[in-house]
XYZ file of C-alpha atoms in Angstrom:
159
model
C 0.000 0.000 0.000
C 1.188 3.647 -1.134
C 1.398 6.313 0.989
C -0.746 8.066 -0.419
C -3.546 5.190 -0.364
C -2.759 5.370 3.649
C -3.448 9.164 3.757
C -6.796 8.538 1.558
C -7.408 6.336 3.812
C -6.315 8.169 7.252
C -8.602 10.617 5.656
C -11.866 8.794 5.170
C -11.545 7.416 8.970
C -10.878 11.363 10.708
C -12.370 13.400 8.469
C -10.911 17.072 7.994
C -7.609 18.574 9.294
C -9.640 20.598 11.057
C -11.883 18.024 12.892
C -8.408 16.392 13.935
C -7.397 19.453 15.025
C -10.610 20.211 17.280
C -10.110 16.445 18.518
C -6.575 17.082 19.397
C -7.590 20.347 21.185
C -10.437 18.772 23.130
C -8.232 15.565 24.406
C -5.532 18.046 25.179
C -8.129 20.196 27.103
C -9.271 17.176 28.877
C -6.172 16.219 29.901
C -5.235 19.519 31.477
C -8.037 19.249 33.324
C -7.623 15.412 34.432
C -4.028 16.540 35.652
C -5.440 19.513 37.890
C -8.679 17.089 39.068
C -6.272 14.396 40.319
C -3.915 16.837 41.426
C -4.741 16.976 45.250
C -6.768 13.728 46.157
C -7.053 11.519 43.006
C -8.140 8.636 45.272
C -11.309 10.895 46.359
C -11.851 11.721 42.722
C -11.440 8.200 41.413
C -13.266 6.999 43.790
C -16.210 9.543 43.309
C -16.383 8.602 39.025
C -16.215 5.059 39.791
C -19.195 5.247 42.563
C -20.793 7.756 39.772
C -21.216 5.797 37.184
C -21.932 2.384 39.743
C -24.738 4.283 40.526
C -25.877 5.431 37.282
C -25.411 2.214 35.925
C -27.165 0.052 38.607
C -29.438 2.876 39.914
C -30.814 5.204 37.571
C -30.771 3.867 34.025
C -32.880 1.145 35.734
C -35.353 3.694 36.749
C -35.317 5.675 33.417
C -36.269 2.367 31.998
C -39.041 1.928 33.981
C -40.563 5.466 34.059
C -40.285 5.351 30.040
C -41.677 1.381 30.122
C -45.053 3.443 31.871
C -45.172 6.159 29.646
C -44.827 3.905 26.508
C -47.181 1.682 28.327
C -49.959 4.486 29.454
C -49.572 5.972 26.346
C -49.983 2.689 24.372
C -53.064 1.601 26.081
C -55.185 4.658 24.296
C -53.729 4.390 21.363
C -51.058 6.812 21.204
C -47.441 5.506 21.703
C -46.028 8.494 19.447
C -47.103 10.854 21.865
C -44.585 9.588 24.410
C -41.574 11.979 23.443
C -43.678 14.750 24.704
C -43.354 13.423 28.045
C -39.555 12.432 27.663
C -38.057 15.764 26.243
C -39.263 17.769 29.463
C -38.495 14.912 31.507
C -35.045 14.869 30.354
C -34.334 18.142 30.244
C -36.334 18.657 33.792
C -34.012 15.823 35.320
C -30.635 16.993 33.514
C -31.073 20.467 35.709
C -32.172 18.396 38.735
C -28.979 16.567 38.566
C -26.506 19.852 37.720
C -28.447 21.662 40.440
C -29.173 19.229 42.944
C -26.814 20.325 45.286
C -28.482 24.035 45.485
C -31.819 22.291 45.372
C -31.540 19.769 48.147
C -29.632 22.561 50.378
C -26.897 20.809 50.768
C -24.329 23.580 50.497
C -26.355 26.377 51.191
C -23.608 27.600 54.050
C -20.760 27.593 51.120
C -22.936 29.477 48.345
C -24.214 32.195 50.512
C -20.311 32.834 52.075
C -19.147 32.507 48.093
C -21.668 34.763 46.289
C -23.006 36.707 49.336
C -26.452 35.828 48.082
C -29.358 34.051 49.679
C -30.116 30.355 49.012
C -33.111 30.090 49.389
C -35.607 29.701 46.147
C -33.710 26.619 43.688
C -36.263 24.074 44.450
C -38.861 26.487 43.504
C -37.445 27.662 41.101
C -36.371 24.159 39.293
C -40.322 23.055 39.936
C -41.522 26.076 38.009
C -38.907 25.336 35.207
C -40.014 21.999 35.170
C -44.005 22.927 35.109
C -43.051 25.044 32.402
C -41.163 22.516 30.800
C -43.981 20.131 30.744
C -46.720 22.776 30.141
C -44.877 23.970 27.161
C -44.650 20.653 25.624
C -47.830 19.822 26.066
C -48.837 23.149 24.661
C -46.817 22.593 21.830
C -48.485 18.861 21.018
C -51.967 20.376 21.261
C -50.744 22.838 18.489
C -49.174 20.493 15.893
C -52.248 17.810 17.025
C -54.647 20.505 15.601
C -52.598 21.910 12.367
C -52.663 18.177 11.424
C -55.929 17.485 12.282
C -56.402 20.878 10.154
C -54.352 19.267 7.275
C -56.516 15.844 7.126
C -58.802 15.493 4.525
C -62.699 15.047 5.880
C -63.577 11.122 5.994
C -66.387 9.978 3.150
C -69.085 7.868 4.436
């Protein structure tokens, strides 16, 4: 094989210089920051992504599966199973803020925020319910718009 078969090749399997040269600058980045993570207690932080992902694994995608399994289920039963990504958008996007926020939420570290950002605590669990309400009411908003444009669009049944 030619070199220049190999670099047609090399090519096909990375794409463009400069997609290499974002993937270079994103393990790079991620190494920089692995180095100043592990820097001061790497056992704590090793230990904390290996009970992470135990507990995602064995914990949560479990429940994800079963929340969906009675949405698809619910959803199935009256005759609608395509309606079920209306539910698991703001579900997703409800529980993806729970989890980045769940600290603030639960309280936990209410003592450090307020002596970090002089600012009261108070108000993240009310706040995340009302984003997820919105979340929700949105969507379902949303389906109840596109349900009526196409049941607009459909011709009239003959009889």
């Amino acid at each position: 094989m030619n070199r220049q078969d190999l670099l047609g090749r090399l090519a096909q399997r990375i794409g463009s210089p400069f997609q290499l040269l974002v993937l270079v600058c994103s393990f790079t980045l991620a190494g920089y920051a692995g180095v100043r993570l592990l820097e001061d207690d790497w056992f704590g932080v090793a230990l904390w992504f290996v009970g992470a992902a135990l507990v995602h694994d064995l914990v949560l995608v479990p429940l994800y599966a079963l929340a969906d399994r009675a949405v698809v289920r619910a959803y199935g039963a009256i005759g609608r199973r395509e309606w079920t990504n209306w539910v698991r958008v703001p579900a997703v996007l409800s529980g993806l803020l729970l989890l980045v926020w769940f600290p603030m939420i639960s309280g936990r570290v209410a003592d450090r925020y307020e002596s970090a950002t002089g600012m009261p605590p108070e108000g993240f669990l009310g706040r995340w319910l009302l984003i997820t309400g919105l979340l929700f009411g949105g969507s379902g908003l949303l389906m109840l718009v596109r349900l009526r444009r196409a049941a607009k669009e459909r011709p009239p049944v003959v009889h």
